[in-house]
């Protein structure tokens, strides 16, 4: 069974809050972004945009192959 | 007099050069508190409707508030109000820095100016003593030079100076007011109003302490908040990356306003990110009075062909985008230079950038030619052209004279269909947050009394999830459930009624939005504690929200009597279209019908007539504003 290597890259204050970047997780079958965040212990409340390679996706997106996931923090005004 | 206040308001007539000091009763302060509400009170009482904003009859009001100058974090702010020369509506802008606290220490809660001097003057306020001094020798000088001369004249380096530069003197409709060269009452063209009065500057020196009811308790709460500022990633991010932190997410998502809002996709966005900024032009970060967050940038460039003086600070997100990607420009050095010029001349960088971006689009579409531009090839991405236009606007030279009127009036003059290239609300150019991804921000753009403003309420993103910071910390205001940023239903409208009221309160109290929930770490409980410990008043969030609501209704009445209607509560057409280009291509258009329904619901929630948008008599009576009933007929 081919193992999917998921690399999570954190941007902005997420790097500071979660104290690591990137992190790597391995999966043997398709998995949602939501599940990946849960396992990486990253709160959805902190995430505004999610990119899988060059595409913007939502948390219900199924990851089916090794890839890089970029997480961008919530954005306020200023 | 109540603690936290001086009990004195200066009224100054620049025509007669006479002044007097008012000592309002405590009930006045308990009703209006300061800042925008105090300013609106005098604008409604003492200004007739339909006053020309650039006439002597316009008031120009500088109003700190009860919390301005307390030693607690993020409380340096003061409001400047007038009828706006750009919009013709209520004009208002808050600034941080050092001037507001100094005015309080000098013994004043506000300065109300009317009339106009026949020759340039500056005001010198020294521990309560008021002098009107000649400023003919300062007229035409940039802000750095003016500040230096005034400090030398007054032989005191600790004097704080609020002033206008040549753009204000030249009545550029979006000219602004600066204090200490880096802290701006940025939008609405209040600098032009100051210029119309031939008031070059207000220099202030104060040595009296601001009396607090319970100084020890204020100090304790301050220490607690300050400790968390250092520990919390959200506030550390503000110091580390500043407001530039949003560039990377917007650029990578494809919603960075670019090429005059024709697309959100800017290929060279990496060049504008906070990380690139920090590596290339950032010299240091600085803060405002007593604030540990230090979110402000200072840049320095010393190249043979381009220099940027760090005295003028550095560009923030709005500037990077309005004078950068909106104009198709990705060279940080040129954007920093444009920022320096805007700060020297005192011009709102958002309106300046958007006016230039508008002109660039007109040029590309053949609606403006090289004859109109004085030979400048005014195409998108021409960074030299952008710098030349900043100069031309400040000095009302050639095409600059037209653009100095604001993009709305410029488009009226140019015609030929150029109107479709402007993006404004109530004639104020749209700021650099795309409301298609944060629809609450769009509601606020449409409803803001003073034209489109991205700092009218906290953004949707803080309330998107049950664990969102805004949901966790603001339950006391009735915010219990998350709402998606792209939701436009009743829950979103209700949420933003609360958020608008809350931030209107902060603008009334002299508090920076970057210090407290949901944008940062200070809690609502701490804010309440600071206010009670400053004033000695036993107050609650119920009273506070009424204060916020009061100022919103006062501004609404002001605008109604100026002839503004629900037709002016709009969004630019671009936001009713899908994104073009980049990862968001073909998505996220706001549904116009849904948006208009949301506006109508908002009127009802505010206690306004849902068809006319005018506050009802009952609402005004509830807020102690029955004296305004006759204004709305």
XYZ file of C-alpha atoms in Angstrom:
711
model
C 0.000 0.000 0.000
C 1.421 3.360 -1.028
C 1.876 5.755 1.861
C 0.880 9.398 1.316
C 3.279 11.893 2.831
C 1.477 15.081 3.802
C 3.634 18.071 4.565
C 1.944 20.932 6.465
C 3.379 24.418 6.113
C 2.186 27.098 8.511
C 2.112 30.777 7.597
C 1.956 33.939 9.677
C 1.213 33.668 13.366
C 0.381 29.980 12.982
C 4.136 29.310 12.939
C 4.400 30.963 16.316
C 1.279 29.430 17.829
C 1.920 25.877 16.752
C 5.684 26.022 17.126
C 6.534 23.945 14.131
C 6.618 24.164 10.375
C 6.562 22.041 8.349
C 5.131 18.931 9.942
C 4.803 15.652 8.143
C 2.044 13.113 8.507
C 1.688 9.792 6.723
C -1.565 8.200 5.578
C -2.316 4.939 3.826
C -5.671 6.079 2.402
C -7.484 9.253 1.353
C -8.108 11.631 4.221
C -9.905 14.954 4.648
C -8.092 18.166 5.512
C -10.332 18.333 8.582
C -8.941 15.020 9.812
C -5.375 16.103 9.102
C -5.863 19.292 11.125
C -7.352 17.291 13.969
C -4.405 14.944 14.085
C -1.916 17.783 13.841
C -3.857 19.478 16.679
C -4.367 22.650 14.661
C -7.612 24.496 15.346
C -9.859 25.328 12.384
C -10.634 28.577 14.159
C -7.131 29.779 13.310
C -7.289 28.950 9.603
C -8.678 31.149 6.852
C -7.204 29.736 3.649
C -6.007 26.228 2.876
C -3.913 25.489 -0.180
C -3.119 22.057 -1.499
C -0.274 22.656 -3.902
C -1.687 25.588 -5.962
C -5.369 25.090 -5.301
C -7.531 26.650 -2.624
C -9.617 24.025 -0.850
C -11.975 23.663 2.091
C -11.687 21.367 5.093
C -13.865 18.699 3.521
C -11.373 18.236 0.681
C -10.055 14.695 0.324
C -6.302 14.383 -0.021
C -5.483 11.356 -2.147
C -1.766 11.695 -2.802
C 1.384 13.051 -1.238
C 1.318 16.818 -1.233
C 2.137 20.031 0.571
C -0.688 21.729 2.479
C -0.274 25.395 3.282
C -2.344 26.898 6.075
C -2.958 30.653 6.253
C -4.193 32.374 9.392
C -7.331 34.405 9.938
C -6.991 37.970 8.793
C -8.236 41.106 10.432
C -8.209 44.684 9.370
C -5.545 47.285 9.717
C -14.591 67.068 37.493
C -14.625 63.346 36.770
C -11.409 61.456 36.839
C -9.954 60.738 33.392
C -11.081 64.112 32.071
C -9.658 67.624 32.370
C -13.090 69.241 32.435
C -12.111 71.829 29.825
C -12.934 72.173 26.138
C -11.295 74.888 24.048
C -13.471 76.729 21.540
C -11.482 78.790 19.043
C -12.698 81.104 16.313
C -9.890 81.449 13.777
C -11.649 84.353 12.024
C -11.773 86.601 15.090
C -8.844 84.886 16.840
C -11.008 84.757 19.969
C -11.241 81.696 22.156
C -13.047 80.556 25.267
C -12.966 77.530 27.539
C -16.113 75.530 28.204
C -16.463 73.438 31.349
C -19.221 70.917 30.611
C -20.995 69.171 33.496
C -20.309 65.535 34.339
C -23.575 64.463 32.693
C -22.227 65.713 29.379
C -19.147 63.534 29.663
C -21.203 60.591 30.932
C -23.424 60.877 27.851
C -20.878 61.529 25.098
C -17.638 60.325 26.718
C -15.310 61.878 24.113
C -13.826 61.037 20.728
C -16.291 60.691 17.872
C -19.423 61.141 19.994
C -18.196 64.422 21.463
C -17.166 65.633 18.023
C -20.539 64.729 16.532
C -22.340 66.524 19.357
C -20.746 69.837 18.439
C -21.065 69.257 14.699
C -24.806 68.701 15.106
C -25.295 71.557 17.556
C -23.171 74.228 15.931
C -23.042 73.503 12.212
C -25.900 74.151 9.808
C -26.776 71.493 7.214
C -25.292 71.925 3.723
C -22.278 73.829 5.051
C -19.465 73.898 2.496
C -16.738 71.692 4.009
C -14.038 74.134 2.931
C -15.824 77.205 4.253
C -15.130 78.908 7.591
C -18.457 77.578 8.872
C -17.202 73.990 8.970
C -16.047 72.914 12.408
C -12.755 71.090 12.830
C -12.693 69.179 16.096
C -9.839 67.392 17.845
C -11.213 65.110 20.547
C -9.289 62.652 22.686
C -11.359 60.769 25.226
C -11.531 59.543 28.783
C -9.015 56.753 28.195
C -6.609 58.711 26.010
C -3.345 58.998 27.866
C -4.032 56.411 30.558
C -1.002 54.151 30.989
C -2.972 51.087 29.826
C -2.045 49.490 26.486
C -3.479 50.801 23.224
C -5.103 53.960 24.604
C -3.366 56.828 22.837
C -6.092 57.742 20.379
C -8.033 60.857 19.532
C -10.619 61.653 16.881
C -10.629 64.497 14.397
C -14.069 65.325 12.972
C -15.443 67.781 10.482
C -17.762 67.697 7.525
C -15.601 65.808 5.022
C -14.228 67.634 2.010
C -14.121 64.321 0.135
C -17.532 62.859 0.878
C -19.657 65.772 2.103
C -20.754 63.453 4.902
C -19.688 63.151 8.516
C -15.913 63.156 8.383
C -13.928 61.378 11.015
C -10.561 59.756 11.514
C -8.781 58.451 14.601
C -5.023 58.605 15.154
C -2.624 57.139 17.668
C 0.845 58.366 18.453
C 1.535 60.893 21.194
C -0.459 64.016 20.494
C -3.758 62.980 22.081
C -2.244 62.137 25.492
C -0.226 65.365 25.388
C -3.376 67.434 24.828
C -4.984 65.822 27.878
C -1.867 66.574 29.935
C -2.031 70.144 28.650
C -5.442 70.375 30.300
C -7.909 69.965 27.431
C -10.503 67.334 26.531
C -11.098 68.736 23.054
C -10.447 71.630 20.689
C -13.374 72.935 18.645
C -12.236 75.262 15.858
C -14.405 77.276 13.522
C -13.849 80.192 11.186
C -10.725 80.658 9.125
C -7.650 82.768 9.540
C -6.786 85.133 6.697
C -3.106 84.225 7.039
C -1.483 80.919 8.026
C -1.282 80.315 11.756
C -0.457 77.587 14.199
C -1.897 77.009 17.609
C 0.394 76.662 20.618
C -1.126 75.076 23.723
C 1.206 75.000 26.669
C -0.236 73.578 29.880
C -3.566 75.250 29.246
C -2.197 78.550 27.893
C -3.408 79.204 24.348
C -1.553 81.245 21.733
C -2.174 81.746 18.043
C 1.175 82.126 16.295
C 2.053 83.193 12.767
C 2.797 80.351 10.355
C 3.396 82.160 7.065
C 7.019 81.007 7.217
C 5.810 77.388 7.524
C 3.271 77.457 4.722
C 4.417 75.308 1.824
C 6.857 73.323 3.944
C 6.718 69.572 4.359
C 5.872 67.997 7.679
C 9.440 67.121 8.710
C 10.678 70.654 8.125
C 7.646 72.178 9.849
C 8.045 69.994 12.917
C 11.727 70.906 13.214
C 11.087 74.644 12.914
C 8.240 74.691 15.432
C 10.197 72.707 18.007
C 13.136 75.110 17.590
C 10.865 78.153 17.847
C 9.271 76.865 21.002
C 12.660 75.676 22.314
C 11.190 72.400 23.475
C 11.849 69.060 21.857
C 9.027 67.438 23.835
C 6.321 69.478 22.100
C 3.927 67.251 20.138
C 2.706 68.552 16.822
C -0.353 67.729 14.729
C -0.070 69.346 11.315
C -0.834 69.407 7.642
C 1.604 69.389 4.748
C 1.336 71.036 1.338
C -1.499 68.727 0.228
C -3.681 70.054 3.064
C -2.706 73.623 2.189
C -3.610 72.910 -1.439
C -6.999 71.529 -0.358
C -6.408 68.088 -1.843
C -9.746 66.521 -0.964
C -8.138 63.494 0.682
C -5.384 65.395 2.495
C -4.959 64.223 6.067
C -3.474 65.297 9.395
C -0.341 63.817 10.963
C 1.144 63.896 14.440
C 4.831 63.253 15.040
C 5.285 62.576 11.295
C 3.999 59.007 11.525
C 0.538 58.869 13.091
C -2.351 59.845 10.869
C -5.931 60.932 11.047
C -5.840 59.233 7.713
C -9.042 59.339 5.722
C -11.869 61.673 4.755
C -9.809 64.729 3.779
C -9.724 66.363 7.205
C -6.361 67.880 6.255
C -8.085 69.894 3.545
C -10.535 71.275 6.111
C -7.556 72.279 8.276
C -5.923 73.868 5.239
C -9.080 75.807 4.418
C -8.807 77.382 7.872
C -5.156 78.269 7.226
C -4.359 76.303 10.369
C -0.952 74.758 9.727
C -0.403 72.982 13.023
C -1.398 72.541 16.631
C 1.595 72.263 18.949
C 0.926 70.923 22.416
C 2.925 70.565 25.591
C 1.430 69.267 28.805
C 2.956 68.401 32.153
C -0.159 67.876 34.284
C -0.886 64.249 35.183
C -4.146 62.722 34.061
C -5.965 61.950 37.290
C -7.172 58.379 37.589
C -9.674 57.189 40.185
C -7.730 54.029 41.031
C -4.239 54.343 39.612
C -3.030 51.108 41.236
C -5.791 49.019 39.693
C -5.167 50.532 36.228
C -1.493 49.727 36.670
C -2.253 46.141 37.703
C -4.516 45.476 34.721
C -1.930 47.098 32.460
C 0.748 44.679 33.686
C -1.543 41.700 33.099
C -2.366 42.732 29.544
C 1.232 43.641 28.738
C 2.448 40.219 29.898
C -0.023 38.523 27.582
C 0.912 40.810 24.679
C 4.413 39.362 24.897
C 3.132 35.779 25.104
C 0.264 35.732 22.609
C 1.003 34.791 18.978
C -1.704 37.162 17.686
C -0.154 40.251 19.251
C 3.407 39.078 18.617
C 2.437 38.756 14.969
C 1.352 42.403 14.961
C 4.788 43.404 16.154
C 6.753 40.972 14.005
C 4.891 41.383 10.718
C 2.571 44.321 11.363
C -0.486 44.700 9.196
C 1.664 43.391 6.314
C 0.912 39.890 7.670
C -2.157 39.786 5.448
C -0.245 40.200 2.171
C 0.913 36.605 1.865
C -2.514 34.985 2.491
C -4.237 37.412 0.120
C -1.585 37.018 -2.563
C -1.544 33.226 -2.379
C -5.344 33.025 -2.276
C -5.683 35.400 -5.210
C -7.601 38.192 -3.479
C -4.920 40.877 -3.257
C -6.517 43.999 -4.818
C -4.594 44.489 -8.059
C -4.703 46.656 -11.160
C -7.492 48.843 -9.836
C -9.604 45.929 -8.614
C -9.673 44.247 -12.033
C -8.202 41.107 -10.474
C -7.118 39.654 -7.120
C -4.249 37.802 -8.707
C -0.899 39.571 -8.506
C 1.945 37.464 -9.872
C 4.688 39.415 -8.089
C 2.950 39.326 -4.711
C 5.953 37.626 -3.078
C 7.783 40.957 -3.439
C 5.208 42.655 -1.222
C 5.011 40.161 1.633
C 5.883 41.012 5.221
C 8.826 38.642 5.073
C 10.301 40.423 2.034
C 9.589 43.800 3.647
C 11.374 42.785 6.859
C 14.391 41.472 4.949
C 14.790 44.475 2.655
C 13.507 47.830 3.942
C 12.428 47.503 7.577
C 14.616 49.458 10.002
C 12.615 48.935 13.209
C 9.151 48.773 14.745
C 7.734 51.454 17.000
C 4.634 51.980 19.069
C 2.292 54.629 20.297
C 2.068 56.173 23.760
C 2.283 53.465 26.459
C 1.590 50.632 24.024
C 3.683 47.434 24.164
C 2.407 46.030 20.867
C 4.650 48.222 18.647
C 2.867 47.408 15.414
C 4.141 50.371 13.395
C 6.888 50.074 10.794
C 9.870 52.332 10.160
C 11.787 51.867 6.919
C 15.002 53.295 5.536
C 16.450 53.215 2.039
C 19.778 54.722 1.064
C 20.426 53.949 -2.556
C 22.047 56.210 -5.072
C 18.842 56.664 -7.023
C 16.287 56.460 -4.228
C 16.265 57.388 -0.542
C 13.508 57.017 2.032
C 13.769 58.922 5.292
C 12.897 56.818 8.365
C 11.452 59.917 10.094
C 8.257 59.272 8.131
C 7.704 55.712 9.295
C 6.916 53.070 6.723
C 4.067 51.734 4.620
C 1.381 49.560 6.167
C -0.752 46.959 4.384
C -3.239 49.416 2.914
C -0.412 51.488 1.420
C 1.500 48.468 0.078
C -1.635 47.480 -1.802
C -3.118 50.834 -2.824
C 0.160 52.269 -4.110
C 1.548 48.821 -4.965
C -0.525 46.009 -6.424
C -3.505 48.272 -7.208
C -1.149 50.202 -9.500
C 0.516 46.999 -10.719
C 3.696 47.857 -8.826
C 5.745 45.274 -6.940
C 8.854 47.300 -6.060
C 8.747 47.868 -2.306
C 11.305 50.660 -2.535
C 9.081 52.738 -4.790
C 6.047 52.070 -2.640
C 8.043 53.112 0.436
C 9.073 56.291 -1.374
C 5.462 57.042 -2.291
C 4.505 56.478 1.342
C 7.204 58.915 2.444
C 5.910 61.552 0.025
C 2.303 61.057 1.148
C 3.450 61.449 4.747
C 5.525 64.554 3.991
C 2.656 66.174 2.121
C -0.122 64.624 4.247
C -2.259 62.605 1.871
C -4.339 59.518 2.548
C -2.370 56.703 0.916
C -5.507 54.657 0.145
C -7.231 57.455 -1.759
C -3.969 58.538 -3.390
C -3.201 55.024 -4.591
C -6.722 54.420 -5.782
C -6.852 57.756 -7.622
C -3.618 56.873 -9.428
C -4.820 53.329 -10.158
C -8.016 54.801 -11.606
C -5.984 57.162 -13.802
C -3.755 54.272 -14.928
C -6.768 52.281 -16.011
C -8.166 55.306 -17.840
C -4.838 55.740 -19.603
C -4.661 52.079 -20.611
C -8.202 52.276 -21.964
C -7.384 55.411 -23.953
C -9.614 57.713 -21.892
C -6.569 59.728 -20.848
C -3.655 60.470 -23.162
C -0.087 61.686 -22.756
C -1.396 65.161 -23.411
C -3.577 64.828 -20.291
C -0.745 63.355 -18.222
C 1.847 65.954 -19.198
C 3.842 63.392 -21.143
C 3.819 60.693 -18.457
C 3.278 57.136 -19.680
C 0.726 56.427 -16.992
C 0.400 52.686 -17.429
C -0.029 50.089 -14.736
C 3.316 48.975 -13.273
C 5.102 52.207 -14.207
C 6.597 52.929 -10.807
C 8.295 56.170 -11.839
C 4.984 57.423 -13.176
C 3.292 56.529 -9.896
C 5.803 58.620 -7.934
C 5.389 61.557 -10.309
C 1.628 61.422 -9.863
C 1.951 61.501 -6.064
C 3.877 64.759 -6.422
C 1.435 66.140 -8.974
C -1.582 65.395 -6.800
C -0.027 66.966 -3.696
C 0.773 70.112 -5.644
C -2.357 70.079 -7.804
C -0.230 70.105 -10.929
C -1.754 69.177 -14.300
C -3.673 65.909 -14.078
C -2.833 65.947 -10.374
C -5.227 68.858 -9.940
C -8.069 66.712 -11.252
C -7.143 63.619 -9.235
C -6.797 65.772 -6.106
C -10.587 66.086 -6.251
C -10.879 62.341 -5.551
C -11.560 59.620 -8.080
C -15.340 60.137 -7.976
C -15.244 63.784 -9.046
C -12.347 63.087 -11.416
C -14.463 60.467 -13.189
C -17.373 62.914 -13.457
C -15.039 65.346 -15.236
C -13.335 62.805 -17.497
C -16.608 61.076 -18.422
C -16.301 58.741 -21.443
C -17.371 55.816 -19.266
C -14.542 56.275 -16.781
C -17.142 56.072 -14.015
C -16.958 52.287 -14.209
C -13.309 52.427 -13.132
C -13.974 54.027 -9.766
C -14.574 51.964 -6.638
C -15.975 54.064 -3.855
C -18.690 54.425 -1.274
C -19.991 57.904 -0.523
C -17.114 59.152 -2.750
C -14.418 57.630 -0.523
C -12.229 55.097 -2.275
C -12.546 51.475 -1.195
C -9.833 50.117 1.155
C -7.841 46.991 0.438
C -9.887 44.156 1.952
C -12.041 42.299 -0.532
C -15.533 41.905 0.936
C -16.365 38.970 -1.314
C -14.520 36.788 1.196
C -15.606 38.744 4.281
C -19.113 39.966 3.626
C -19.475 41.651 7.002
C -16.655 43.954 5.923
C -18.764 44.720 2.852
C -21.754 45.610 5.029
C -19.559 48.022 6.911
C -18.169 49.542 3.699
C -21.724 50.278 2.600
C -22.982 51.560 5.943
C -20.008 53.501 7.305
C -21.112 57.074 7.844
C -17.856 58.448 6.549
C -17.466 56.359 3.418
C -15.912 52.941 2.855
C -13.733 52.012 5.799
C -12.103 48.705 6.710
C -11.818 49.683 10.381
C -15.509 50.161 11.124
C -15.883 46.734 12.739
C -13.848 43.605 13.418
C -13.587 41.313 10.414
C -15.674 38.191 9.838
C -12.721 35.830 10.250
C -12.666 36.176 14.034
C -16.139 34.636 14.276
C -16.041 31.796 11.752
C -15.707 28.837 14.077
C -17.016 27.804 17.522
C -13.428 28.040 18.812
C -12.746 31.374 17.118
C -11.212 33.961 19.385
C -14.097 36.375 18.866
C -16.694 33.734 19.795
C -14.774 32.671 22.909
C -14.148 36.189 24.198
C -17.239 38.179 23.236
C -20.115 36.057 24.500
C -20.974 38.888 26.884
C -22.194 40.883 23.888
C -24.487 38.058 22.824
C -22.097 36.624 20.232
C -22.640 32.914 20.827
C -22.602 31.184 17.452
C -20.078 31.238 14.610
C -20.977 32.650 11.207
C -19.178 31.871 7.965
C -17.262 34.816 6.480
C -19.256 34.489 3.246
C -22.634 34.200 4.960
C -24.986 37.142 4.286
C -27.984 35.976 6.287
C -29.618 37.338 9.405
C -26.957 35.957 11.762
C -24.249 37.881 9.921
C -26.292 41.088 9.969
C -26.980 40.717 13.682
C -23.317 39.981 14.394
C -22.175 43.079 12.571
C -24.659 45.317 14.280
C -22.972 44.293 17.526
C -19.432 44.633 16.132
C -20.107 48.056 14.591
C -21.484 49.279 17.918
C -18.491 47.865 19.806
C -15.883 49.507 17.550
C -17.828 52.782 17.514
C -17.502 52.634 21.268
C -13.741 52.092 21.016
C -13.530 55.144 18.722
C -15.470 57.104 21.315
C -13.198 55.999 24.164
C -9.787 56.601 22.533
C -8.940 52.882 22.351
C -6.985 51.214 19.569
C -8.683 48.222 17.932
C -5.309 46.449 17.941
C -5.239 46.264 21.718
C -8.434 44.418 22.563
C -10.605 41.512 21.510
C -11.064 40.214 18.942
C -8.031 41.709 17.227
C -5.706 41.264 20.194
C -5.332 40.115 23.761
C -6.988 42.685 26.022
C -10.347 41.311 27.147
C -13.709 43.016 27.485
C -13.545 42.472 31.234
C -10.198 44.268 31.389
C -11.500 47.137 29.292
C -14.423 47.557 31.680
C -12.060 47.395 34.650
C -9.818 50.081 33.151
C -12.740 52.414 32.485
C -14.209 51.987 35.979
C -10.787 52.424 37.572
C -10.065 55.496 35.454
C -13.363 57.308 36.029
C -14.656 55.948 39.313
C -17.977 55.413 37.550
C -19.836 52.181 38.228
C -20.561 51.342 34.641
C -21.386 48.249 32.606
C -21.281 46.949 29.064
C -24.946 47.848 28.744
C -24.068 51.529 29.102
C -21.078 51.146 26.805
C -23.051 49.651 23.975
C -25.543 52.503 24.280
C -22.614 54.930 23.957
C -21.498 53.180 20.770
C -25.047 53.164 19.423
C -25.461 56.827 20.293
C -22.479 57.852 18.171
C -23.681 55.745 15.217
C -27.107 57.388 15.361
C -25.657 60.872 15.672
C -23.558 60.263 12.568
C -26.605 58.876 10.756
C -28.664 61.970 11.601
C -25.818 64.214 10.448
C -25.716 62.446 7.103
C -29.525 62.387 6.740
C -29.701 66.130 7.122
C -26.946 66.465 4.508
C -29.205 64.600 2.090
C -27.668 61.122 2.249
C -30.166 58.302 1.746
C -30.205 54.531 1.546
C -29.061 54.927 -2.080
C -25.657 55.926 -0.666
C -25.328 52.692 1.350
C -23.910 50.695 -1.536
C -21.059 48.524 -2.662
C -19.063 49.067 -5.847
C -20.282 46.874 -8.714
C -16.996 44.939 -8.854
C -18.002 43.027 -5.723
C -21.163 41.736 -7.333
C -18.946 39.993 -9.893
C -16.833 36.877 -9.531
C -13.103 37.065 -9.044
C -11.101 37.220 -12.256
C -7.828 35.319 -12.515
C -5.943 33.249 -9.971
C -7.192 30.548 -7.580
C -10.514 32.309 -6.962
C -11.368 32.697 -10.643
C -15.096 32.559 -11.267
C -16.157 32.487 -7.627
C -17.554 34.458 -4.698
C -19.610 37.215 -6.294
C -21.832 38.799 -3.656
C -25.505 38.332 -4.457
C -26.843 41.879 -4.832
C -30.384 41.023 -3.806
C -29.197 39.238 -0.677
C -26.935 42.175 0.160
C -29.749 44.670 -0.170
C -31.955 42.494 2.035
C -29.153 42.438 4.587
C -28.943 46.246 4.555
C -32.676 46.512 5.098
C -32.538 44.108 8.022
C -29.682 46.123 9.466
C -31.765 49.298 9.344
C -34.511 47.532 11.282
C -32.084 46.137 13.855
C -30.743 49.653 14.388
C -34.222 51.024 15.011
C -34.223 52.890 11.693
C -37.019 53.065 9.153
C -36.277 50.050 6.899
C -37.147 51.971 3.716
C -35.617 55.378 4.406
C -32.793 54.273 6.731
C -33.598 57.235 8.987
C -33.469 56.702 12.777
C -36.931 56.686 14.298
C -37.920 59.193 16.959
C -38.240 56.331 19.424
C -34.640 55.274 18.813
C -33.371 58.816 19.294
C -35.394 59.192 22.504
C -34.020 55.889 23.806
C -30.473 57.161 23.280
C -31.055 60.583 24.860
C -30.923 62.209 21.437
C -34.461 63.629 21.401
C -32.887 67.005 20.578
C -32.151 65.578 17.127
C -35.742 64.628 16.287
C -36.440 67.950 14.562
C -33.321 67.431 12.396
C -34.866 64.404 10.739
C -38.312 65.915 10.329
